[in-house]
Amino acid sequence: MGINLAIVGSTGAVGQTILDILRENNLDFSLNNLKLLASENSAGTKITFGGKEITVEAANSSSFHDVDIAIFSAGSSVSKNLAPKAVESGAIVIDNSSAFRMDDKVPLVAAGVNYESLYEHEGIIANPNCSTIQMVCALKPILDHAGIKRIVVSTYQSVSGTGYQAMKELTEQSPKYLNNEAIEKQIYPHQIAFNMLPHLDSFDENGDTKEELKMVNETKKIFQDENIGVTATTVRVPVFIGHSEAVNIETKSKLSACDARQLLENFSEVEVIDDPFEAKYPTPIEIAGKDQVYVGRIREDLSIDNGLNLWVVADNLRRGAAFNALLLTEYLAKYII
Amino acid sequence: MGINLAIVGSTGAVGQTILDILRENNLDFSLNNLKLLASENSAGTKITFGGKEITVEAANSSSFHDVDIAIFSAGSSVSKNLAPKAVESGAIVIDNSSAFRMDDKVPLVAAGVNYESLYEHEGIIANPNCSTIQMVCALKPILDHAGIKRIVVSTYQSVSGTGYQAMKELTEQSPKYLNNEAIEKQIYPHQIAFNMLPHLDSFDENGDTKEELKMVNETKKIFQDENIGVTATTVRVPVFIGHSEAVNIETKSKLSACDARQLLENFSEVEVIDDPFEAKYPTPIEIAGKDQVYVGRIREDLSIDNGLNLWVVADNLRRGAAFNALLLTEYLAKYII
């Protein structure tokens, strides 16, 4: 007996990454049936998986009979519309969109950080935002050991977070810029090639982007502490895969860089790469395609009593989305359903 | 009567930018004689300036007779060796390297921020590091109005800060990466194309880079306040020209984002680009070739009582080096020599 899994948004960047990880077959659950769903536009696409060809079907409210777990990665409006239907049909939904993340009835779960919240689910479970997942993974052992008072984070986020069209835009703009040819902009409001855009998602009236507010609010929810101060500046950078974050924290009790490094080395979700004299620190090019959260540049911040700086890098499609969703699937399959 | 100006490192990225700005002729001093100096390797190069051809000479200890002001942009070892000789010959040295910045006898001057320190010079004046200059310009009016307790800065620094060879490396690596060809690394220890390197200059025993410590120590010296807390994470990004900075500050007294914006709009060294609903904020591509410091994303940080976030972008070759040195030259010519 394996589980019947449906993937909504199976032709997108995250959907394809879910299939890649399933093909690697390193997760501790077995699949009975795999149903691939997408928009009307992508329906009919043939995808080879496990030696057979699966035809992508158009997702609709009757797609979820006989589905145990449905992973949604097709944007908020699809999730808002179809996730409740999937739950009515008896499926558990793991939703990659932001649609339900701040809903009190929906657990927001970063794998390895707060699996225990899964037990409170009422049908829908939310995957945190990619930039939140890697940060809370890197901070969890520090939170447990020393407490965290405040987080100041600046991000360096790759274009794959926007999807395939944005990767195409960076691929096309880069040689055009080098050849002094006219640049076309379709996905981003400014050129992304060889540029920095402090603009992810839309702005609110205080001048924060929704991406920044996601990092603030999701971190508080996952850590179950409304009093943690969090402020974020999120920046889109010309990198294809892998988000980087400069994370500055103020802990409640003193924690040396050496002790923080040890805590992180002992934490299952994190790999420490921190030997600066040998130029060893994580970079997006090096960690793309990998599943863990990579932490380096662990050092004390002497501007306050209990300050620490960390450099946190993860594959946003894998750790920040697909792999987190599959780890939640694994946990549900093993312990809950 | 104009001034006799020498440029040491005249064939490098900053030296060439100094010549570009002099050609634009927007500064309020007149040149009598321009002497172009460089290493033995570049001696003999012909550079056209003001309608005549100037031959670059090899810099040595006897190069500075009849020179009023010598701008050094040829690295620390050249400055350490030749700047004292230039002073002995009667020249005032404006040094772009880090050689003398923390010397108590050497004023460290960001134009428009602490011109008054120029009066204390004993022959050598230091130009701050590029990443420091743009940050102190953006913070000066806030410092004067509300005081600053602490700064947390993350940088996004372009390859031109390393020089022409690094610009060439990014130019060459980018299409090779897109075509799946082997990448050659000469200037940086990792691929810079489509990547992020949290590594500028060398590391110290606490894990900070020298670039990060420059931002800490130079800011304290320029603001003449050892008690300002400063912590920095400096990152090299695949941008050709223009450094960006996510600057988080804690002010001593409350300052609204609206008031901070007004202070910055009224400050001569800064141009505010801050209309996020119209996708208006500074980006390096847009400000490259310009001389001011550009500030956007001005917003309150609600994680502490008196928090503010700013996004600060400037052309590192111009504002961060050549233009600052020429503004100091202008001030010296008008008021001091």
XYZ file of C-alpha atoms in Angstrom:
674
model
C 0.000 0.000 0.000
C 1.507 3.316 -1.036
C -0.056 6.739 -1.165
C -2.032 8.264 -3.984
C -0.358 11.599 -4.722
C -1.601 14.412 -6.944
C 0.542 17.317 -8.079
C -1.292 20.469 -9.110
C 0.989 22.644 -11.236
C 2.989 19.636 -12.387
C 4.398 21.380 -15.474
C 5.765 24.396 -13.581
C 9.221 24.881 -12.085
C 8.261 23.537 -8.646
C 6.091 20.738 -10.082
C 8.953 19.529 -12.263
C 11.297 19.663 -9.267
C 8.870 17.523 -7.266
C 9.029 14.921 -10.060
C 12.841 15.124 -10.119
C 13.015 14.444 -6.381
C 10.488 11.598 -6.605
C 12.611 10.050 -9.386
C 15.668 10.184 -7.085
C 13.639 7.956 -4.776
C 15.347 8.899 -1.516
C 12.172 9.515 0.473
C 10.732 7.052 2.922
C 7.264 6.508 1.477
C 5.982 4.528 -1.459
C 3.766 5.823 -4.215
C 0.693 3.913 -5.272
C -0.640 6.293 -7.880
C 0.680 9.616 -9.177
C -1.775 12.037 -10.735
C -0.378 15.032 -12.650
C -2.599 18.079 -12.853
C -2.146 21.516 -14.396
C -4.061 24.294 -16.114
C -6.182 23.723 -19.219
C -3.258 25.077 -21.278
C -0.876 22.353 -20.144
C -3.393 19.502 -20.083
C -2.421 16.735 -22.478
C 1.323 17.117 -21.863
C 2.952 13.674 -21.569
C 5.422 13.163 -18.723
C 7.494 10.010 -18.298
C 7.700 8.819 -14.723
C 8.689 5.431 -13.309
C 8.938 3.910 -16.781
C 5.472 4.899 -17.922
C 3.939 7.897 -19.590
C 1.505 9.982 -17.570
C -0.810 12.432 -19.292
C -1.254 15.728 -17.482
C -4.927 16.417 -16.770
C -6.686 19.752 -16.322
C -7.231 20.326 -12.593
C -10.840 20.786 -11.533
C -13.020 20.159 -8.517
C -13.527 16.499 -9.408
C -9.807 15.735 -9.790
C -9.242 14.636 -6.202
C -11.260 11.463 -5.653
C -8.960 8.661 -4.521
C -6.174 11.161 -3.804
C -4.510 10.896 -0.364
C -2.251 13.934 -0.633
C -2.397 16.765 -3.172
C 0.566 19.123 -3.461
C -0.490 22.456 -4.933
C 2.108 24.601 -6.738
C 0.023 26.569 -9.180
C -0.343 29.950 -7.505
C -2.715 31.402 -4.923
C -5.851 31.690 -7.010
C -5.775 28.013 -8.033
C -5.174 27.033 -4.402
C -7.998 29.225 -3.109
C -10.339 27.748 -5.661
C -9.418 24.062 -5.668
C -7.740 23.236 -2.333
C -11.069 23.243 -0.420
C -12.548 20.972 -3.121
C -9.632 18.569 -2.742
C -10.192 18.471 1.029
C -13.916 17.829 0.493
C -12.908 14.890 -1.691
C -10.899 13.438 1.204
C -7.380 14.558 0.257
C -4.882 16.340 2.482
C -3.565 19.405 0.696
C 0.030 20.629 0.999
C -0.116 24.088 -0.478
C 2.948 25.876 -1.820
C 1.118 29.142 -2.436
C 0.623 31.957 0.061
C -3.184 31.504 0.000
C -3.623 29.853 3.415
C -0.314 30.441 5.189
C -1.600 32.944 7.707
C -4.939 31.166 8.231
C -5.220 30.198 11.933
C -6.687 26.824 11.010
C -3.833 25.960 8.655
C -0.518 24.684 10.030
C 2.504 26.369 8.404
C 5.242 23.781 8.465
C 8.945 23.870 7.690
C 10.240 20.304 7.600
C 12.517 19.528 10.517
C 11.487 22.720 12.283
C 7.857 22.225 13.343
C 6.616 18.834 12.080
C 4.509 18.638 15.258
C 2.164 21.296 13.832
C 1.102 18.786 11.168
C -1.034 16.988 13.745
C -3.319 20.034 13.974
C -4.236 20.027 10.297
C -7.866 20.263 9.193
C -7.187 19.263 5.598
C -4.880 22.019 4.373
C -1.223 22.372 5.340
C 0.783 25.346 4.089
C 4.358 25.225 2.872
C 6.138 28.412 3.971
C 7.623 30.825 1.459
C 10.990 29.698 0.048
C 12.900 32.550 1.700
C 11.287 31.757 5.069
C 11.964 28.014 4.944
C 15.720 28.293 4.617
C 15.937 31.007 7.281
C 13.895 29.157 9.924
C 15.896 25.970 9.264
C 19.148 27.858 9.880
C 17.761 29.547 13.000
C 15.886 26.670 14.633
C 18.786 25.178 16.668
C 19.860 28.674 17.728
C 16.295 29.530 18.760
C 16.059 26.371 20.851
C 19.405 26.930 22.545
C 19.713 30.694 23.037
C 16.365 32.244 22.078
C 16.032 34.910 19.403
C 15.030 38.498 20.073
C 15.356 40.046 16.619
C 16.200 39.152 13.015
C 17.411 41.556 10.296
C 17.563 39.743 6.968
C 18.580 40.839 3.473
C 17.952 38.387 0.651
C 19.567 37.639 -2.691
C 16.816 35.659 -4.473
C 17.117 33.801 -7.749
C 14.792 34.217 -10.710
C 13.550 30.611 -10.566
C 11.408 31.778 -7.654
C 9.335 33.580 -10.284
C 9.190 30.539 -12.592
C 10.421 29.325 -15.959
C 9.518 32.525 -17.806
C 11.805 34.532 -15.528
C 14.662 32.082 -16.082
C 14.116 32.541 -19.814
C 14.156 36.334 -19.377
C 17.525 36.241 -17.587
C 18.891 33.822 -20.203
C 17.805 36.095 -23.049
C 18.707 39.459 -21.520
C 22.259 38.515 -20.499
C 23.881 38.074 -23.938
C 21.829 40.954 -25.348
C 23.205 43.280 -22.687
C 26.767 42.102 -23.356
C 26.251 42.692 -27.094
C 24.702 46.129 -26.562
C 21.401 44.969 -28.006
C 17.986 46.178 -26.854
C 16.700 44.407 -23.741
C 13.126 43.143 -23.606
C 11.306 43.139 -20.269
C 8.247 40.987 -19.767
C 8.418 39.409 -16.324
C 10.197 42.057 -14.258
C 9.613 45.829 -14.403
C 13.348 46.431 -14.872
C 16.195 44.589 -16.541
C 17.271 41.674 -14.307
C 20.472 40.760 -16.170
C 23.485 42.278 -14.354
C 21.109 44.209 -12.114
C 19.546 44.126 -8.616
C 15.796 44.629 -8.060
C 14.648 45.303 -4.478
C 11.152 44.285 -5.464
C 9.531 40.858 -5.017
C 5.750 40.603 -5.171
C 3.674 43.770 -4.666
C 4.118 46.653 -2.215
C 1.902 47.524 0.740
C 1.137 51.019 2.010
C 4.129 51.033 4.403
C 6.518 50.363 1.557
C 7.194 46.727 2.428
C 6.814 44.086 -0.259
C 4.561 41.122 0.354
C 7.675 38.940 0.150
C 9.180 40.905 3.043
C 5.991 40.620 5.084
C 5.874 36.880 4.399
C 9.303 36.531 6.010
C 8.147 38.576 9.010
C 4.771 36.928 9.591
C 5.620 33.348 8.631
C 8.688 33.302 10.871
C 6.587 34.414 13.844
C 3.952 31.771 13.096
C 6.441 28.904 12.624
C 8.391 29.854 15.748
C 5.096 30.462 17.591
C 6.394 33.733 18.987
C 4.710 37.020 18.094
C 7.440 38.898 19.974
C 10.358 37.981 17.730
C 11.291 41.144 15.866
C 11.791 40.493 12.157
C 12.606 42.974 9.411
C 13.462 41.994 5.838
C 14.715 43.496 2.604
C 14.133 41.111 -0.290
C 16.066 41.534 -3.522
C 15.840 39.722 -6.850
C 19.291 38.987 -8.279
C 20.577 37.569 -11.589
C 21.028 34.008 -10.338
C 19.050 31.101 -11.829
C 18.600 28.798 -8.838
C 19.356 29.296 -5.145
C 18.424 31.997 -2.690
C 21.066 33.537 -0.422
C 20.376 35.426 2.784
C 22.488 37.650 5.017
C 20.881 36.969 8.383
C 21.717 39.119 11.415
C 20.252 38.007 14.727
C 20.166 39.144 18.323
C 19.894 36.149 20.632
C 18.358 36.278 24.102
C 21.350 34.677 25.767
C 24.981 34.857 24.696
C 25.993 32.402 21.975
C 29.513 32.385 20.550
C 30.069 31.871 16.828
C 31.867 28.653 17.726
C 28.876 27.327 19.690
C 26.446 28.434 16.975
C 28.535 26.559 14.396
C 28.415 23.424 16.526
C 24.640 23.666 16.985
C 24.195 24.026 13.232
C 26.562 21.159 12.455
C 24.465 18.930 14.699
C 21.133 19.933 13.119
C 19.736 17.471 10.605
C 18.404 20.027 8.114
C 21.584 22.091 7.799
C 25.028 21.594 6.335
C 27.719 23.985 7.507
C 30.232 25.214 4.902
C 32.377 27.645 6.838
C 36.092 27.734 6.224
C 36.646 31.248 4.915
C 40.440 31.005 4.829
C 39.975 28.293 2.202
C 37.272 30.408 0.474
C 34.648 27.913 1.641
C 31.165 29.322 2.165
C 27.945 28.382 0.399
C 27.164 29.962 -2.985
C 24.009 29.418 -5.060
C 25.905 27.911 -8.012
C 27.387 25.269 -5.733
C 24.240 24.288 -3.840
C 21.756 24.304 -6.739
C 20.268 20.837 -7.058
C 20.883 19.967 -3.403
C 18.262 19.531 -0.701
C 19.722 20.851 2.537
C 20.088 24.372 3.919
C 23.701 25.529 3.703
C 25.118 27.936 6.292
C 28.461 29.728 6.358
C 30.088 33.018 7.417
C 29.013 32.280 11.008
C 30.480 35.138 13.054
C 29.802 37.325 16.014
C 28.319 40.754 15.464
C 30.119 43.002 17.920
C 27.738 45.952 17.426
C 25.450 44.513 20.131
C 25.914 42.194 23.105
C 24.364 39.043 21.657
C 24.739 39.479 17.902
C 25.458 36.863 15.246
C 25.727 36.973 11.460
C 24.991 33.998 9.193
C 25.057 33.463 5.414
C 22.281 31.042 4.470
C 21.878 29.520 0.994
C 19.420 26.930 -0.287
C 17.944 25.701 -3.553
C 14.644 27.586 -3.567
C 12.918 25.095 -5.870
C 14.028 22.114 -3.801
C 14.446 23.021 -0.144
C 12.326 26.143 -0.483
C 9.384 24.359 -2.124
C 9.397 20.845 -3.611
C 11.591 19.072 -1.058
C 9.842 20.687 1.900
C 6.464 19.587 0.484
C 7.759 16.042 -0.031
C 9.241 15.868 3.472
C 5.802 16.852 4.786
C 4.280 14.179 2.544
C 6.724 11.646 3.974
C 5.884 12.629 7.558
C 2.149 12.458 6.871
C 2.517 9.062 5.193
C 4.645 7.644 8.008
C 2.896 9.020 11.072
C -0.449 10.621 10.369
C -2.547 9.176 7.553
C 46.050 79.974 -12.320
C 44.694 76.443 -12.118
C 45.945 73.504 -10.156
C 48.571 71.000 -11.180
C 46.972 67.593 -10.777
C 48.628 64.182 -10.922
C 46.727 60.906 -11.210
C 48.561 57.800 -10.033
C 46.892 54.712 -11.503
C 45.577 56.672 -14.465
C 45.074 53.609 -16.676
C 42.954 51.688 -14.134
C 39.176 51.665 -13.737
C 39.119 54.512 -11.202
C 41.847 56.500 -13.020
C 39.894 56.339 -16.268
C 36.740 57.408 -14.456
C 38.580 60.428 -13.016
C 39.490 61.422 -16.584
C 35.876 60.908 -17.734
C 34.607 63.223 -14.988
C 37.298 65.837 -15.704
C 36.261 65.770 -19.386
C 32.652 66.434 -18.357
C 34.020 69.650 -16.846
C 31.297 70.169 -14.232
C 33.637 70.795 -11.323
C 34.413 74.213 -9.967
C 38.200 74.323 -10.338
C 40.478 74.833 -13.274
C 43.339 72.605 -14.289
C 46.717 74.049 -15.113
C 48.621 70.859 -15.762
C 47.512 67.212 -15.717
C 50.147 64.562 -15.128
C 49.197 60.922 -15.768
C 51.138 58.305 -13.837
C 50.944 54.513 -13.681
C 53.082 51.423 -13.226
C 56.091 50.687 -15.427
C 53.871 48.297 -17.412
C 51.462 51.017 -18.465
C 54.045 53.785 -18.960
C 54.080 55.056 -22.542
C 50.312 54.702 -22.993
C 48.927 57.749 -24.828
C 45.738 59.306 -23.478
C 43.897 62.117 -25.217
C 42.676 64.805 -22.864
C 41.554 68.371 -23.558
C 42.491 68.099 -27.206
C 46.055 66.984 -26.646
C 47.821 63.692 -26.174
C 49.333 62.965 -22.774
C 51.881 60.198 -22.360
C 51.473 58.142 -19.183
C 54.692 58.162 -17.139
C 55.957 55.559 -14.688
C 55.258 56.807 -11.158
C 58.304 57.192 -8.940
C 59.495 59.322 -6.037
C 60.524 62.185 -8.307
C 57.185 62.369 -10.153
C 55.606 64.951 -7.849
C 57.617 68.164 -8.222
C 55.281 70.980 -9.302
C 52.232 68.863 -8.415
C 49.596 70.542 -6.184
C 47.308 67.550 -5.708
C 48.026 63.892 -6.466
C 45.131 61.433 -6.551
C 46.335 57.878 -5.892
C 44.270 54.936 -7.220
C 46.867 52.247 -7.692
C 46.430 50.056 -4.628
C 47.747 50.155 -1.087
C 51.361 49.205 -1.702
C 51.885 51.975 -4.274
C 50.245 54.461 -1.907
C 52.371 53.366 1.059
C 55.483 53.681 -1.005
C 54.893 56.853 -3.004
C 52.338 58.983 -1.157
C 54.871 60.134 1.486
C 57.298 61.019 -1.339
C 54.596 63.074 -3.037
C 53.966 64.942 0.227
C 57.713 65.583 0.646
C 57.658 67.079 -2.847
C 54.955 69.522 -1.719
C 51.842 67.817 -3.102
C 48.651 67.072 -1.206
C 47.720 63.421 -1.677
C 44.120 62.191 -1.978
C 44.473 58.460 -1.557
C 41.847 56.011 -2.811
C 43.523 52.985 -1.232
C 42.999 51.681 2.275
C 46.652 52.367 3.210
C 46.138 55.425 5.407
C 42.398 55.483 6.136
C 42.644 54.519 9.789
C 45.781 56.607 10.439
C 44.959 59.173 13.151
C 46.892 61.853 11.278
C 44.988 61.297 8.045
C 41.510 62.785 7.569
C 39.041 60.320 6.062
C 36.622 62.413 4.055
C 33.345 61.671 2.305
C 32.422 64.698 0.183
C 29.416 66.536 1.544
C 29.608 64.602 4.798
C 32.746 65.819 6.577
C 34.564 68.331 4.356
C 35.582 70.130 7.560
C 38.049 67.330 8.330
C 40.079 68.405 5.294
C 41.439 71.372 7.268
C 43.286 68.958 9.563
C 45.309 67.344 6.796
C 49.062 66.930 7.115
C 49.624 66.113 3.459
C 47.623 62.920 3.000
C 43.815 62.741 2.821
C 42.096 59.373 2.534
C 39.086 58.620 0.339
C 36.816 56.165 2.189
C 36.018 52.764 0.744
C 33.347 52.838 -1.985
C 30.801 50.930 0.110
C 31.339 53.310 3.050
C 31.028 56.503 1.006
C 27.550 55.801 -0.303
C 26.299 54.622 3.091
C 27.559 57.643 5.061
C 26.108 59.989 2.425
C 22.705 58.352 2.798
C 22.904 58.403 6.596
C 24.384 61.864 7.205
C 21.133 63.874 7.296
C 19.511 61.195 9.468
C 22.509 61.215 11.834
C 22.313 64.983 12.183
C 18.576 65.005 12.801
C 17.844 61.889 14.855
C 21.179 60.335 15.816
C 22.123 56.770 14.924
C 22.607 53.999 17.451
C 23.243 50.992 15.202
C 23.627 50.058 11.526
C 23.143 46.582 10.002
C 24.179 46.634 6.351
C 24.224 43.975 3.640
C 25.889 44.880 0.366
C 25.449 43.891 -3.266
C 28.762 45.023 -4.795
C 29.659 45.137 -8.465
C 32.756 43.590 -10.013
C 34.165 46.944 -11.175
C 35.201 47.433 -7.552
C 37.832 44.779 -8.253
C 38.924 46.413 -11.523
C 38.905 45.855 -15.264
C 40.075 42.229 -15.040
C 37.046 41.329 -12.936
C 34.705 43.024 -15.414
C 36.351 40.934 -18.133
C 35.888 37.776 -16.043
C 32.149 38.413 -15.650
C 31.859 39.237 -19.364
C 33.597 36.006 -20.338
C 32.004 33.663 -17.796
C 28.395 34.687 -18.502
C 27.961 33.369 -22.067
C 30.115 30.327 -21.259
C 27.799 29.389 -18.411
C 24.734 29.847 -20.612
C 26.331 27.639 -23.295
C 27.364 24.958 -20.792
C 31.040 25.584 -21.492
C 33.814 25.314 -18.905
C 34.201 28.423 -16.737
C 37.638 29.897 -16.098
C 38.310 31.571 -12.748
C 41.229 33.943 -12.383
C 40.127 36.910 -10.297
C 37.584 35.391 -7.908
C 37.890 32.032 -6.115
C 34.440 30.982 -7.386
C 32.421 31.629 -10.516
C 30.947 35.146 -10.331
C 28.555 34.839 -13.309
C 25.016 34.084 -12.032
C 26.418 33.609 -8.532
C 26.812 35.421 -5.179
C 30.143 35.524 -3.320
C 30.067 36.666 0.331
C 33.771 37.390 0.125
C 35.429 40.750 -0.591
C 39.073 41.191 0.351
C 40.641 38.807 2.878
C 39.221 37.350 6.110
C 40.338 38.120 9.651
C 40.398 35.681 12.560
C 36.821 36.537 13.624
C 35.494 35.624 10.197
C 34.860 39.186 9.034
C 36.267 40.305 5.709
C 38.463 43.387 5.537
C 35.735 44.970 3.398
C 33.255 44.458 6.232
C 35.668 45.906 8.795
C 36.287 48.910 6.529
C 32.559 49.671 6.647
C 32.562 49.349 10.443
C 35.709 51.337 11.207
C 35.488 53.993 8.498
C 31.877 54.820 9.384
C 32.847 55.375 13.017
C 35.785 57.583 11.999
C 33.793 59.701 9.507
C 30.896 60.146 11.926
C 33.405 60.726 14.771
C 31.494 58.373 17.026
C 33.097 55.200 18.334
C 29.778 54.195 19.912
C 27.784 53.734 16.722
C 27.237 49.987 16.345
C 27.974 48.821 12.810
C 27.860 45.288 11.412
C 28.242 44.447 7.735
C 27.940 41.521 5.351
C 29.575 42.347 2.026
C 28.726 40.335 -1.062
C 30.113 40.415 -4.602
C 27.352 40.140 -7.196
C 27.272 39.765 -10.999
C 26.750 43.457 -11.746
C 29.307 45.483 -13.703
C 28.977 48.942 -12.142
C 27.072 50.150 -9.084
C 26.989 48.968 -5.506
C 23.654 48.437 -3.741
C 23.161 48.308 0.012
C 20.288 47.196 2.238
C 20.810 49.476 5.228
C 18.906 48.907 8.467
C 19.353 51.534 11.165
C 18.225 52.200 14.698
C 17.994 55.925 15.316
C 18.360 57.546 18.734
C 15.125 59.498 18.442
C 12.002 58.551 16.502
C 12.080 59.384 12.799
C 9.199 58.475 10.512
C 9.870 57.147 7.019
C 8.157 60.272 5.726
C 10.482 62.580 7.661
C 13.540 60.544 6.681
C 12.500 60.861 3.019
C 12.195 64.614 3.374
C 15.604 64.916 5.049
C 17.173 62.892 2.239
C 15.397 64.877 -0.466
C 16.858 68.052 1.012
C 20.407 66.700 1.217
C 22.721 67.834 -1.588
C 24.567 64.522 -2.052
C 21.499 62.305 -2.357
C 18.729 61.797 -4.879
C 15.623 60.008 -3.631
C 13.964 57.523 -6.023
C 11.138 56.098 -3.946
C 7.813 55.457 -5.583
C 7.413 51.697 -5.226
C 3.856 51.577 -6.585
C 5.333 52.798 -9.872
C 8.259 50.340 -9.478
C 10.586 53.282 -8.861
C 13.608 52.559 -6.681
C 17.280 52.828 -7.577
C 18.949 49.928 -9.411
C 22.621 49.709 -10.402
C 21.873 49.519 -14.137
C 19.970 52.798 -13.934
C 22.417 54.797 -11.820
C 25.679 53.627 -13.460
C 27.448 56.682 -14.862
C 25.796 59.066 -12.404
C 27.478 60.910 -9.548
C 24.988 61.113 -6.697
C 23.940 58.620 -4.050
C 20.492 57.209 -4.820
C 18.153 56.166 -2.018
C 14.824 54.350 -2.173
C 12.704 51.806 -0.271
C 12.653 54.200 2.708
C 10.409 52.516 5.261
C 9.955 51.991 8.940
C 11.273 48.821 10.533
C 8.616 47.825 13.048
C 10.799 45.183 14.739
C 12.237 47.873 17.040
C 11.062 51.266 18.293
C 13.215 53.503 16.102
C 13.992 51.365 13.088
C 14.351 52.380 9.442
C 15.260 50.510 6.264
C 16.899 52.150 3.248
C 18.060 50.871 -0.166
C 21.171 52.798 -1.207
C 22.750 52.580 -4.667
C 25.693 54.469 -6.154
C 28.196 54.169 -8.977
C 31.173 52.754 -7.090
C 33.729 54.033 -9.616
C 32.261 57.524 -9.630
C 30.643 58.373 -6.305
C 32.533 55.644 -4.481
C 35.957 56.695 -5.749
C 36.678 59.114 -8.613
C 33.950 61.683 -8.000
C 34.552 61.754 -4.244
C 38.279 62.354 -4.877
C 37.484 65.146 -7.352
C 34.992 66.785 -4.983
C 37.756 66.800 -2.359
C 40.112 68.256 -4.997
C 37.545 70.965 -5.734
C 37.140 71.794 -2.036
C 40.908 71.942 -1.513
C 41.321 74.153 -4.578
C 38.548 76.538 -3.568
C 39.137 76.875 0.160
C 42.388 75.391 1.348
C 45.369 75.558 -1.021
